[in-house]
GROMACS .gro file of C-alpha atoms in nm:
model
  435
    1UNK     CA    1  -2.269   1.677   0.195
    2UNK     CA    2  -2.470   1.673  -0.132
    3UNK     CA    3  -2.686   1.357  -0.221
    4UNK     CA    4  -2.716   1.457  -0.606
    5UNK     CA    5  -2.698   1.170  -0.865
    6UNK     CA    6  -3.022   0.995  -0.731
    7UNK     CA    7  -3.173   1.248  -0.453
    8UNK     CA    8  -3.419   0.966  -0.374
    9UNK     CA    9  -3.235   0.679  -0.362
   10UNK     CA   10  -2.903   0.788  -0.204
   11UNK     CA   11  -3.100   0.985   0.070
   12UNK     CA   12  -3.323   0.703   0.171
   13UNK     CA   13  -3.038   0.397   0.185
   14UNK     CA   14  -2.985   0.226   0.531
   15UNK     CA   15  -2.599   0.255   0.531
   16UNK     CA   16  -2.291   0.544   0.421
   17UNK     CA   17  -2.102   0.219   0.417
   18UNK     CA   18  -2.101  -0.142   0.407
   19UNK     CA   19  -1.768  -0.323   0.474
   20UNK     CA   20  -1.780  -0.639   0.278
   21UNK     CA   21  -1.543  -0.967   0.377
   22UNK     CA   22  -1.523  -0.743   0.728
   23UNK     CA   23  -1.376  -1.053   0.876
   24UNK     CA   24  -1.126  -1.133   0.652
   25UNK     CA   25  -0.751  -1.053   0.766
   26UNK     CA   26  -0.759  -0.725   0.561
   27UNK     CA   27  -1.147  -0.639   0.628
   28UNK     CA   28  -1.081  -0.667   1.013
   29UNK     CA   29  -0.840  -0.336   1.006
   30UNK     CA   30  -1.085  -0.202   0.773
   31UNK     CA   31  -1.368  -0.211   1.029
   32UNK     CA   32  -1.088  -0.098   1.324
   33UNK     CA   33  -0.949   0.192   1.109
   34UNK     CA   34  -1.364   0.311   0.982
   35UNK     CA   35  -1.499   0.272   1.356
   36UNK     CA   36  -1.272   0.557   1.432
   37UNK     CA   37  -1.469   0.804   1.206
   38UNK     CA   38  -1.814   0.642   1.284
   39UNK     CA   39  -1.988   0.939   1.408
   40UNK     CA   40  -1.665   1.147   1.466
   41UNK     CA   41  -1.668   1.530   1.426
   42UNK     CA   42  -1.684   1.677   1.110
   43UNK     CA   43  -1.702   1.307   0.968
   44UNK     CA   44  -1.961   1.236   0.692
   45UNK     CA   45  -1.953   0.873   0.820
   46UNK     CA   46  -2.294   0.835   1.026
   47UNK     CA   47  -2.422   0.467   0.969
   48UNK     CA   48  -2.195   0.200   0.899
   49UNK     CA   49  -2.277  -0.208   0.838
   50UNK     CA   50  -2.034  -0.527   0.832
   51UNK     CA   51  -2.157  -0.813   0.571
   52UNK     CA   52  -2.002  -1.126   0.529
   53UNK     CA   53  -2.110  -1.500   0.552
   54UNK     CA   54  -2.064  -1.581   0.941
   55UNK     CA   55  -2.239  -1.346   1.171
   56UNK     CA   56  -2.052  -1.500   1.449
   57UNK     CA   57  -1.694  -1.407   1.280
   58UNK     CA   58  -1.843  -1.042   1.218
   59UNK     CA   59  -1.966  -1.043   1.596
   60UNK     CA   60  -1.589  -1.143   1.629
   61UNK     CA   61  -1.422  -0.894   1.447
   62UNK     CA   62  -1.632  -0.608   1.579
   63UNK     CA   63  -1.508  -0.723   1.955
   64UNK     CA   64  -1.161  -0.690   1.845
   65UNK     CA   65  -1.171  -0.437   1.632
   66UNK     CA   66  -1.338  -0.205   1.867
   67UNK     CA   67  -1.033  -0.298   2.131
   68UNK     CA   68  -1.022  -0.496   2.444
   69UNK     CA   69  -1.139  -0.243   2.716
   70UNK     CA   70  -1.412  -0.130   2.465
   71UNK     CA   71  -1.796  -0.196   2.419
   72UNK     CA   72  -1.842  -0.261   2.095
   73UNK     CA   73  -2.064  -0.044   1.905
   74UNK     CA   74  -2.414  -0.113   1.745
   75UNK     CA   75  -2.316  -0.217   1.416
   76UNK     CA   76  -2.561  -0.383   1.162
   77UNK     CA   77  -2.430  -0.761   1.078
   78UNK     CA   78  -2.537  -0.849   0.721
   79UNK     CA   79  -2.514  -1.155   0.586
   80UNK     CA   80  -2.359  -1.204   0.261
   81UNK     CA   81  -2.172  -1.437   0.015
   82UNK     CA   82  -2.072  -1.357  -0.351
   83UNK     CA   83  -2.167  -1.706  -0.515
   84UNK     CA   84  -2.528  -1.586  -0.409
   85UNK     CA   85  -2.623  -1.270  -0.610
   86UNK     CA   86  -2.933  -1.227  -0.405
   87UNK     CA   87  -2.757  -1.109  -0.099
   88UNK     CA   88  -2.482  -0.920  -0.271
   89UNK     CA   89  -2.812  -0.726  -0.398
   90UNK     CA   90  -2.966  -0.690  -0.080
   91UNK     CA   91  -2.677  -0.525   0.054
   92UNK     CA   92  -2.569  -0.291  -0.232
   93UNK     CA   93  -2.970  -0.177  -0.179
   94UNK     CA   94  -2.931  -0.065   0.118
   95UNK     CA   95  -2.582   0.128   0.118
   96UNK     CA   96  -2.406   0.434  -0.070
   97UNK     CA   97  -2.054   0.230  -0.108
   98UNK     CA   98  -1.958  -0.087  -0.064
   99UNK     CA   99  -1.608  -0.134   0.029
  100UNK     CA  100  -1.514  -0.486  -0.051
  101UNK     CA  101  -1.218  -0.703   0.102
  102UNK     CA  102  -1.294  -1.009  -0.074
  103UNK     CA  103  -1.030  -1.151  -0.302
  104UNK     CA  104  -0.919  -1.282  -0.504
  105UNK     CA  105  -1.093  -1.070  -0.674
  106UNK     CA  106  -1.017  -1.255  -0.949
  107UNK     CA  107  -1.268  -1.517  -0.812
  108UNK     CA  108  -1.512  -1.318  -0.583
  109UNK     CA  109  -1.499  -0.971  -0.745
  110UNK     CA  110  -1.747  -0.958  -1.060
  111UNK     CA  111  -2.042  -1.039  -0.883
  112UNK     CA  112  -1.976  -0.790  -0.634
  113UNK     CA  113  -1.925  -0.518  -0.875
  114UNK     CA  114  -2.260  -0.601  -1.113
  115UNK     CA  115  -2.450  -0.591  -0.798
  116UNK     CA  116  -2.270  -0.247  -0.707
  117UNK     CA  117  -2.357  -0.114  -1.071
  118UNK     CA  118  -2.743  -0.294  -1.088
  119UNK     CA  119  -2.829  -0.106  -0.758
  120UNK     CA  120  -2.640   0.237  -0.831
  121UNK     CA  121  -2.414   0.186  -0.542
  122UNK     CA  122  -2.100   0.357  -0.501
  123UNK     CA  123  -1.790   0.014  -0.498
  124UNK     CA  124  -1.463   0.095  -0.325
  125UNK     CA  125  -1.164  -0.192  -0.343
  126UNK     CA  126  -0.813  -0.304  -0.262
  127UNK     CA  127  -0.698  -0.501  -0.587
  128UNK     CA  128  -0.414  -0.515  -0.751
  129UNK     CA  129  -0.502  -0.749  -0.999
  130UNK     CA  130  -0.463  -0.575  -1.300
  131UNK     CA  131  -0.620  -0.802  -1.527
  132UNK     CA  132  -0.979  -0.766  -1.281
  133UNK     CA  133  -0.964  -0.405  -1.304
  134UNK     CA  134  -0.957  -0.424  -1.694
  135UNK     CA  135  -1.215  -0.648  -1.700
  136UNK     CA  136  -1.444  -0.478  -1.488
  137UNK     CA  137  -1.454  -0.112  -1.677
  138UNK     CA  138  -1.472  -0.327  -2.039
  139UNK     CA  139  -1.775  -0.477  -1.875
  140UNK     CA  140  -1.965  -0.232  -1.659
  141UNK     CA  141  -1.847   0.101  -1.759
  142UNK     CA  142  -2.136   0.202  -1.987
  143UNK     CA  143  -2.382   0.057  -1.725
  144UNK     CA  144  -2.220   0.222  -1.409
  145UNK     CA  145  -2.249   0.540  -1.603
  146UNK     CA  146  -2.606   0.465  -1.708
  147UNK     CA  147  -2.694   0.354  -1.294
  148UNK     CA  148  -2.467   0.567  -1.138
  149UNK     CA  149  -2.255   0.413  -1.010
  150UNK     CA  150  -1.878   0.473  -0.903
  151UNK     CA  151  -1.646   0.180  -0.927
  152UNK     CA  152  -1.298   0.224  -0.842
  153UNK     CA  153  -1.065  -0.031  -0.751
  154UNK     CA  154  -0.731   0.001  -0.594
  155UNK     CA  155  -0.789   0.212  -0.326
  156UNK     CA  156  -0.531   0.047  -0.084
  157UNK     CA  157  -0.149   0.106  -0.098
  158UNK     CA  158  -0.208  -0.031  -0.454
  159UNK     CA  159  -0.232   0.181  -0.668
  160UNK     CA  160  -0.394   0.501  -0.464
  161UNK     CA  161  -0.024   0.629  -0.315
  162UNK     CA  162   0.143   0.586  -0.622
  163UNK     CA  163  -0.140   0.775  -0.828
  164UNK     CA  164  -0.114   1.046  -0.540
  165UNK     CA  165   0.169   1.061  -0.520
  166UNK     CA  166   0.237   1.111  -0.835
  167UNK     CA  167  -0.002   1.417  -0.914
  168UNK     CA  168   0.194   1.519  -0.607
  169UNK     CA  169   0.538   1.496  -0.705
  170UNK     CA  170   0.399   1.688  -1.087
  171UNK     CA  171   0.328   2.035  -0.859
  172UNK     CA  172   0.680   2.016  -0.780
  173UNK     CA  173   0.812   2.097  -1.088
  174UNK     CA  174   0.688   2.472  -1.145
  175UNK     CA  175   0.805   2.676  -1.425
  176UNK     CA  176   0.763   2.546  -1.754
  177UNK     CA  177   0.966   2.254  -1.724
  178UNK     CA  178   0.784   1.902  -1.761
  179UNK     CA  179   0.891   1.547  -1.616
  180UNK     CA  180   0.916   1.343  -1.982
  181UNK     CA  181   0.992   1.025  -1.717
  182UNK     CA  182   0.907   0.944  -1.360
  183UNK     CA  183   1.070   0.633  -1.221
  184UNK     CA  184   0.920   0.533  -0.831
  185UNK     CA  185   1.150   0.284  -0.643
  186UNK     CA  186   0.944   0.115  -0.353
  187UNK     CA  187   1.089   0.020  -0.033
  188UNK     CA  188   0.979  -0.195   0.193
  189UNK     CA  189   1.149  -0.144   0.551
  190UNK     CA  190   1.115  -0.329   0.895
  191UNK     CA  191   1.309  -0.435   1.241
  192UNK     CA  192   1.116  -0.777   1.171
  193UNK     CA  193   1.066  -0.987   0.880
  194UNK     CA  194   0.821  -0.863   0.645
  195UNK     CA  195   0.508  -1.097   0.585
  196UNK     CA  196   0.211  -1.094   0.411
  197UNK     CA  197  -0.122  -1.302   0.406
  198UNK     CA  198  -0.225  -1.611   0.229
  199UNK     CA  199  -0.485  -1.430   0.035
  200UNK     CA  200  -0.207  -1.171  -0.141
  201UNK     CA  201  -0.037  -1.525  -0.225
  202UNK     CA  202  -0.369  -1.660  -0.379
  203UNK     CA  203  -0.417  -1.353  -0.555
  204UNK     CA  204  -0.051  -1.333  -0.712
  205UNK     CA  205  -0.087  -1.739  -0.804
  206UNK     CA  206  -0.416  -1.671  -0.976
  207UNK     CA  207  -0.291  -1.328  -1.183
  208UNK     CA  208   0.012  -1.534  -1.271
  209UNK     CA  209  -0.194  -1.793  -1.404
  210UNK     CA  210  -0.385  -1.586  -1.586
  211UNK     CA  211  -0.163  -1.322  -1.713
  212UNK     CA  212  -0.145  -1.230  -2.083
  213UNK     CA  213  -0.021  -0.921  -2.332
  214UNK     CA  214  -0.212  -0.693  -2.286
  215UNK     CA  215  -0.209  -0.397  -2.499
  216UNK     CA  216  -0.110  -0.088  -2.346
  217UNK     CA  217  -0.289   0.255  -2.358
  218UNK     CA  218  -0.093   0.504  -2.632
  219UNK     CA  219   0.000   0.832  -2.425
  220UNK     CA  220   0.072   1.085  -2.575
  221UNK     CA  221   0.450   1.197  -2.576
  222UNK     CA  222   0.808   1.077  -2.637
  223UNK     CA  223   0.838   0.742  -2.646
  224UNK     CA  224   1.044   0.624  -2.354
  225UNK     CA  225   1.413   0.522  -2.397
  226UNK     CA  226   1.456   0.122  -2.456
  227UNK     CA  227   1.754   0.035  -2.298
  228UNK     CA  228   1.608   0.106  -1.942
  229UNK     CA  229   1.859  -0.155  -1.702
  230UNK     CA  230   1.681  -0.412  -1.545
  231UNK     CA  231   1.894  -0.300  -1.229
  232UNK     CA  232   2.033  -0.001  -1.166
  233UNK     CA  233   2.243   0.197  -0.853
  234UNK     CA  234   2.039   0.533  -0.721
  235UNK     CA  235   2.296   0.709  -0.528
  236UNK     CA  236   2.072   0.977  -0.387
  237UNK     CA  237   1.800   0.738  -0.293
  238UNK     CA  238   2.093   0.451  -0.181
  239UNK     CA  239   1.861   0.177  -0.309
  240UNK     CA  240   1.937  -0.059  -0.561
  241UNK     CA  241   1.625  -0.071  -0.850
  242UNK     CA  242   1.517  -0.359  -0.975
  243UNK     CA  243   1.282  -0.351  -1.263
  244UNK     CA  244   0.974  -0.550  -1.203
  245UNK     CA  245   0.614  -0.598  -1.330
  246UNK     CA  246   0.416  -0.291  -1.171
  247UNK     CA  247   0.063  -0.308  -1.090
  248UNK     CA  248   0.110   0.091  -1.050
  249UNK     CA  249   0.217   0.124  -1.387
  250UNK     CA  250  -0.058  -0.005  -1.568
  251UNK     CA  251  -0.321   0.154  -1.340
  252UNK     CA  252  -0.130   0.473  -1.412
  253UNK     CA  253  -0.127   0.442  -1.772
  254UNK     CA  254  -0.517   0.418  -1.737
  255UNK     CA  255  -0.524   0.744  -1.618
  256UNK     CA  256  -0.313   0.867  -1.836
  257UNK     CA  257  -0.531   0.756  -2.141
  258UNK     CA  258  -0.821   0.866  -1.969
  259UNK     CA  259  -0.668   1.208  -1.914
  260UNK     CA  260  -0.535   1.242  -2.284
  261UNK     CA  261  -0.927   1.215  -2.403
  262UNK     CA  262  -1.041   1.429  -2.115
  263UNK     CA  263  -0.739   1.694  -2.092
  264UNK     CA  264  -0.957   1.891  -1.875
  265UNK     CA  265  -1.057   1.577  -1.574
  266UNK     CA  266  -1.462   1.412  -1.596
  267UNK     CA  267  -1.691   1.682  -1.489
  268UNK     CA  268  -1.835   1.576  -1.170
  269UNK     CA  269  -2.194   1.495  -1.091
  270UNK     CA  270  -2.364   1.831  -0.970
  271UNK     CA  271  -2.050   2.046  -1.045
  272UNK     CA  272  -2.080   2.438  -0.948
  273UNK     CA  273  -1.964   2.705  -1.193
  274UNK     CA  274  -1.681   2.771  -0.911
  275UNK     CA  275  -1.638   2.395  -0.937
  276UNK     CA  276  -1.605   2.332  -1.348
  277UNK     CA  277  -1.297   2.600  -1.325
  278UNK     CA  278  -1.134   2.482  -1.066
  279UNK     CA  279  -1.132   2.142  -1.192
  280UNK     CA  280  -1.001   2.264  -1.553
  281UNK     CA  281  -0.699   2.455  -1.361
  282UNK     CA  282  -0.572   2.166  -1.201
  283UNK     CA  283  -0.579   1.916  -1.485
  284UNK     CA  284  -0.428   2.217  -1.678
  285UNK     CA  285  -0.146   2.246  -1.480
  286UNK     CA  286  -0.098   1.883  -1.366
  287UNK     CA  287   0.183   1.810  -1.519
  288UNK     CA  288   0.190   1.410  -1.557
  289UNK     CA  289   0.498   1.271  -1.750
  290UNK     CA  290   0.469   1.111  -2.075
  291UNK     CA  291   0.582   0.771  -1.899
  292UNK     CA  292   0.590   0.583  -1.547
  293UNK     CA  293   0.795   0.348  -1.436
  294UNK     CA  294   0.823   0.156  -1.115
  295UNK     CA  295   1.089  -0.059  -0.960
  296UNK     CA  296   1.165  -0.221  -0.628
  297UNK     CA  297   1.378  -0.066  -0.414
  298UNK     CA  298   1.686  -0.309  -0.251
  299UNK     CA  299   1.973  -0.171   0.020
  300UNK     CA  300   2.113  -0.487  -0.083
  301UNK     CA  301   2.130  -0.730  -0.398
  302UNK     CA  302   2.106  -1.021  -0.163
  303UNK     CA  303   1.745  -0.932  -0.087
  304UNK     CA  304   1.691  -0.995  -0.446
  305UNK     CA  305   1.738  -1.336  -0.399
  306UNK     CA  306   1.440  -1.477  -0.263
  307UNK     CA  307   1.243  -1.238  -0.464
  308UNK     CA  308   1.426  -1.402  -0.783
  309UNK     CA  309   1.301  -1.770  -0.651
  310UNK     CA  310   1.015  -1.668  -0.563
  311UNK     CA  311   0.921  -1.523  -0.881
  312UNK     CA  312   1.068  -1.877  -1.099
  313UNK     CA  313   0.840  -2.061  -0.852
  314UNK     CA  314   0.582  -1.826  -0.909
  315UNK     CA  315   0.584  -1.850  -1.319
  316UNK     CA  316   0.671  -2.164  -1.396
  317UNK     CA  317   0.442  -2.380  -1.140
  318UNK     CA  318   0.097  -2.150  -1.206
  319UNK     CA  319   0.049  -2.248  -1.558
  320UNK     CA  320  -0.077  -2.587  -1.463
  321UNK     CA  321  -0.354  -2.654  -1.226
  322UNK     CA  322  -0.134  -2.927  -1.040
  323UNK     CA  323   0.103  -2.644  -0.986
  324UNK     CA  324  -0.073  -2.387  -0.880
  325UNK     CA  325  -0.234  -2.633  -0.643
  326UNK     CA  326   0.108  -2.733  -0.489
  327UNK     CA  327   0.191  -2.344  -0.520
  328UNK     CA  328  -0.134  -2.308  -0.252
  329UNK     CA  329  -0.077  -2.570  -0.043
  330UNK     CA  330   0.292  -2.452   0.067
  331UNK     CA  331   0.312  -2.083   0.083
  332UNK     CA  332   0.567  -2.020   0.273
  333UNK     CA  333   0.768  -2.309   0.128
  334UNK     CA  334   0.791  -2.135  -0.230
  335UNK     CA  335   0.806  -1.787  -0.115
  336UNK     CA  336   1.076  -1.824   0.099
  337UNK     CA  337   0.846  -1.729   0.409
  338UNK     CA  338   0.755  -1.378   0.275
  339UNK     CA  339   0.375  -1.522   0.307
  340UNK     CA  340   0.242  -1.705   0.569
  341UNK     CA  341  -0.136  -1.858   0.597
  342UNK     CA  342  -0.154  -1.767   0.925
  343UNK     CA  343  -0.040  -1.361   0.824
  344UNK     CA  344   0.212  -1.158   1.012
  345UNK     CA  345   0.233  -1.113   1.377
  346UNK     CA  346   0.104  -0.792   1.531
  347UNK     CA  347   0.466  -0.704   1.617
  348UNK     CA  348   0.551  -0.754   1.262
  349UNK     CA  349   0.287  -0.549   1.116
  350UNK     CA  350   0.373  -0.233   1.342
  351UNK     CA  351   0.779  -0.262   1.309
  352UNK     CA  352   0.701  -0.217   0.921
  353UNK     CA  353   0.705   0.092   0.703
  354UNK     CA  354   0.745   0.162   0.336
  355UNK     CA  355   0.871   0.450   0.131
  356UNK     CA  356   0.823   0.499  -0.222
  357UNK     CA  357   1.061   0.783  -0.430
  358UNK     CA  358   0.960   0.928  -0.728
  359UNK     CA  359   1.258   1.046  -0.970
  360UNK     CA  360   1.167   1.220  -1.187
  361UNK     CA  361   1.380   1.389  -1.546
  362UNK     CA  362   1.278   1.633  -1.854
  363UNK     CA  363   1.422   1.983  -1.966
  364UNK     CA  364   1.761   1.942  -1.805
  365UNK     CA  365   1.585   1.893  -1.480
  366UNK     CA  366   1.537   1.626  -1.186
  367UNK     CA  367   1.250   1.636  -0.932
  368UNK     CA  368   1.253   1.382  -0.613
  369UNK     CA  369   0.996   1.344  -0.388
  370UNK     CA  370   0.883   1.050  -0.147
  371UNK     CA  371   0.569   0.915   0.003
  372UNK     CA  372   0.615   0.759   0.360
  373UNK     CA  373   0.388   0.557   0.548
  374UNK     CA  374   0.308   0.236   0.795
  375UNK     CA  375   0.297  -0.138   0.696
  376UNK     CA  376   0.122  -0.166   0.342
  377UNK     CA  377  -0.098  -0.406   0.362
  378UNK     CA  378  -0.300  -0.423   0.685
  379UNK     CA  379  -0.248  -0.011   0.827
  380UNK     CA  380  -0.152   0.179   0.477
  381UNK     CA  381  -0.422  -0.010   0.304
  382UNK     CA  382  -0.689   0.015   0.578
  383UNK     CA  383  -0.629   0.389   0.596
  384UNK     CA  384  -0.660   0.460   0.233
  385UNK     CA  385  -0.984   0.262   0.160
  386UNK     CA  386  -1.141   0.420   0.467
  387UNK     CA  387  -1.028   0.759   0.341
  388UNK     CA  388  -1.146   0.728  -0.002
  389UNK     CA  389  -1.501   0.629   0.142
  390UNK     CA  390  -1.506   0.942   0.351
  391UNK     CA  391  -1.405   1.136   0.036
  392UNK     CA  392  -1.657   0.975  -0.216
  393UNK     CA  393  -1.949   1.064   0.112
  394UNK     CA  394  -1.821   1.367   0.164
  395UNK     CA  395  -1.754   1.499  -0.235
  396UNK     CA  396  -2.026   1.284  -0.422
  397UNK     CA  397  -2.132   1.603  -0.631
  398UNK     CA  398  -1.768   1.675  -0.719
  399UNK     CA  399  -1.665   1.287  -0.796
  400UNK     CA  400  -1.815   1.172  -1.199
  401UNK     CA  401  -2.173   1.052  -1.188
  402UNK     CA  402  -2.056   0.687  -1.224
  403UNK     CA  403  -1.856   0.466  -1.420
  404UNK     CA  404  -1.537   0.269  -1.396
  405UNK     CA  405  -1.234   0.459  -1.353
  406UNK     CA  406  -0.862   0.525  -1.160
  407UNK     CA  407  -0.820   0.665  -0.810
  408UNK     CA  408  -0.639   0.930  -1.024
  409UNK     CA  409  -0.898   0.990  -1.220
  410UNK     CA  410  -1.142   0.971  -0.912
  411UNK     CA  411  -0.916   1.137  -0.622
  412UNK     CA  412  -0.710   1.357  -0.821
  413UNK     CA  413  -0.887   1.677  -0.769
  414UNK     CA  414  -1.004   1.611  -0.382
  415UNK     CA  415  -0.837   1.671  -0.050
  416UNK     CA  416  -0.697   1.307  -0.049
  417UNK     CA  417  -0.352   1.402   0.005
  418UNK     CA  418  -0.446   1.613   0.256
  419UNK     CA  419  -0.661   1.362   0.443
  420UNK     CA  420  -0.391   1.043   0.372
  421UNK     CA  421  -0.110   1.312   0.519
  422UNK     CA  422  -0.351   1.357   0.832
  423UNK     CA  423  -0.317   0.975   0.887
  424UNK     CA  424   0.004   0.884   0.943
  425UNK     CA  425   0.106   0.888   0.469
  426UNK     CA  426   0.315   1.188   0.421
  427UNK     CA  427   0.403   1.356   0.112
  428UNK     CA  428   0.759   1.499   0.057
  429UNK     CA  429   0.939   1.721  -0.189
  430UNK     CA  430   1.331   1.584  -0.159
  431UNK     CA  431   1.544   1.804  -0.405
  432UNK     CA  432   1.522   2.000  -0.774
  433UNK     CA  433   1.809   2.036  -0.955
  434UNK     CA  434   1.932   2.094  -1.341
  435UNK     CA  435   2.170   1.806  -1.460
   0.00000   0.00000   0.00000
């Protein structure tokens, strides 16, 4: 492993990794799924450190984490708090990355991330707040740059698979045709109900309430067709799409924009000679479509129904503070028991699996391919964050000094795919065919 960007700094910090919020719902699989690469063979995770404001709740999570019949390692408890930006600074000082669990992110994120960039520590997330990830690079790109640091957020199922699995499902094509469109239908499968945390339902109250227009990144290409159905019949894939707002879609048009200024990828930190051209072969031949789109994925219309109500309660209640206080009080109430304070049951969360299908159409042709996985939010997630981390320790000279950027942009050109398929995500080519 190269230490490159600051030889003196990076070599002499305390910690690879810091988990912070590690006993949050989601940061407790985080420390379960890192603890099994803490000092594993051939891992580049040697040190590792759990922050968060209780000791006694880390002490906690590390017991159960670590399993039942098992001593629990010696793990550094830090304490830490994001309203005080002392601590967060202590704590980025003394680690390479900081993989925070602490949403929203909305709320708790910024100061997180300006201590990241201050101390030229390397910030790892699971957003999928949209409107915090556009914030962040308008406010600490140039900075991170300057220090740095590497800030990427949605490294969870959010947006990482999708941007993966996209760059995946481009190699597919071959030849000279291009994908103009990809379309990715997501599915969400289970012998249980599916459930998800109070903290997703804070975080979708708060981007609701805060949503706006944003304007969208030109890419270049043909513009995409405008009478797209809001619901449409795939035979091959028998799912029903529904057309919804996609968090992967705008974090994919940010690496498309990115890419259309920088046809050739960022040039990483300490790149070889080897390096430089293998990076300017892939993004040559990567070849991205002019437009992504994303949709849910139904077996049935009636599923759509509680989704529909859902959403109305969703939009219409968090434009007003009384409502999105009612909206936070009584989550399961106005989502139709999708979310639950107290989170799904262990049996729920390991009867779950998703798939998500990428179709995609240019030059007469049609591509399909699929990424398959475990329940997103508390075994997909946990595995992708962890795997980024070992990535970013084990590739720092190939990864861009610093700044704020994409997984795609970040990941692209790594063994990601590789590492993700080696844990339980796989990546599969369906079908080609001309139409």
């Amino acid at each position: 492993m190269a230490e490159i960007i600051n030889p003196g700094s990076r070599s002499t910090k305390a910690y690879d990794v810091v988990i912070l919020g590690a006993s949050g719902f989601t940061g407790k699989y985080v420390v379960r799924e890192a603890l099994k690469f803490l000092n594993a063979p051939n891992s580049p995770l040697k040190s590792l450190a759990l922050a968060g404001r209780s000791p006694s709740r880390l002490s906690e999570t590390l017991k159960w984490a670590a399993g039942p019949n098992s001593t629990p390692p010696e793990i550094p408890l830090l304490t830490a708090d994001t309203s005080d930006p002392d601590s967060l600074a202590r704590v980025a000082s003394q680690t390479k990355i900081i993989l925070d669990c602490v949403g929203p992110f909305h709320l708790y994120g910024p100061p997180v991330v300006a201590a990241c960039v201050e101390a030229g520590c390397d910030y790892l997330d699971i957003t999928g707040e949209v409107d915090f990830m556009e914030r962040m690079e308008a406010s600490y790109h140039d900075k991170a740059v300057e220090s740095g640091s590497l800030v990427i957020s949605a490294c969870g199922f959010e947006s990482t698979v999708a941007e993966i699995g996209l760059l995946f499902h481009s190699r597919q094509w071959g030849g000279p045709s291009v994908p103009n469109r990809v379309d990715a239908y997501v599915s969400l499968e289970s012998g249980k109900r599916i459930v998800f945390n109070y903290g997703t339902y804070e975080s979708l109250v708060l981007v609701a309430a805060n949503a706006h227009k944003r304007a969208r990144p030109v890419i270049p290409g043909a513009a995409p067709p405008k009478d797209t159905p809001i619901i449409e019949y795939q035979k091959q894939l028998g799912l029903w799409g529904v057309k919804v707002p996609s968090i992967n879609s705008a974090v994919i048009r940010r690496t498309q924009a990115t890419l259309a200024e920088n046809p050739h990828g960022l040039p990483g930190a300490n790149e070889s000679v080897e390096a430089v051209k293998k990076r300017e072969e892939f993004w040559s031949r990567a070849k991205l479509p002019s437009h992504f789109g994303e949709k849910l994925g139904l077996k049935s219309l009636f599923g759509l129904i509680p989704i529909m109500i859902f959403a109305i309660f969703l939009l219409v209640l968090s434009k007003s503070r009384v409502g999105r206080w009612v909206l936070l009080q009584f989550p399961t109430f106005f989502s139709l028991g999708l979310f639950r304070k107290s989170g799904p049951s262990e049996e729920e969360i390991s009867s779950a699996r998703f798939k998500l299908w990428f179709v995609g159409k240019g030059a007469g042709t049609k591509v399909v391919t699929r990424v398959t996985g475990p329940e997103i939010g508390y075994v997909a997630t946990p595995i992708i964050l962890v795997q980024c981390a070992l990535v970013v320790l084990n590739d720092r000279a190939a990864l861009p000094k610093g700044g704020v950027y994409t997984p795609g942009i970040a990941f692209g050109l790594t063994d990601l795919q590789k590492r993700l398929q080696d844990n339980g995500i796989s990546f599969d080519f369906i079908s080609k065919k001309s139409i």
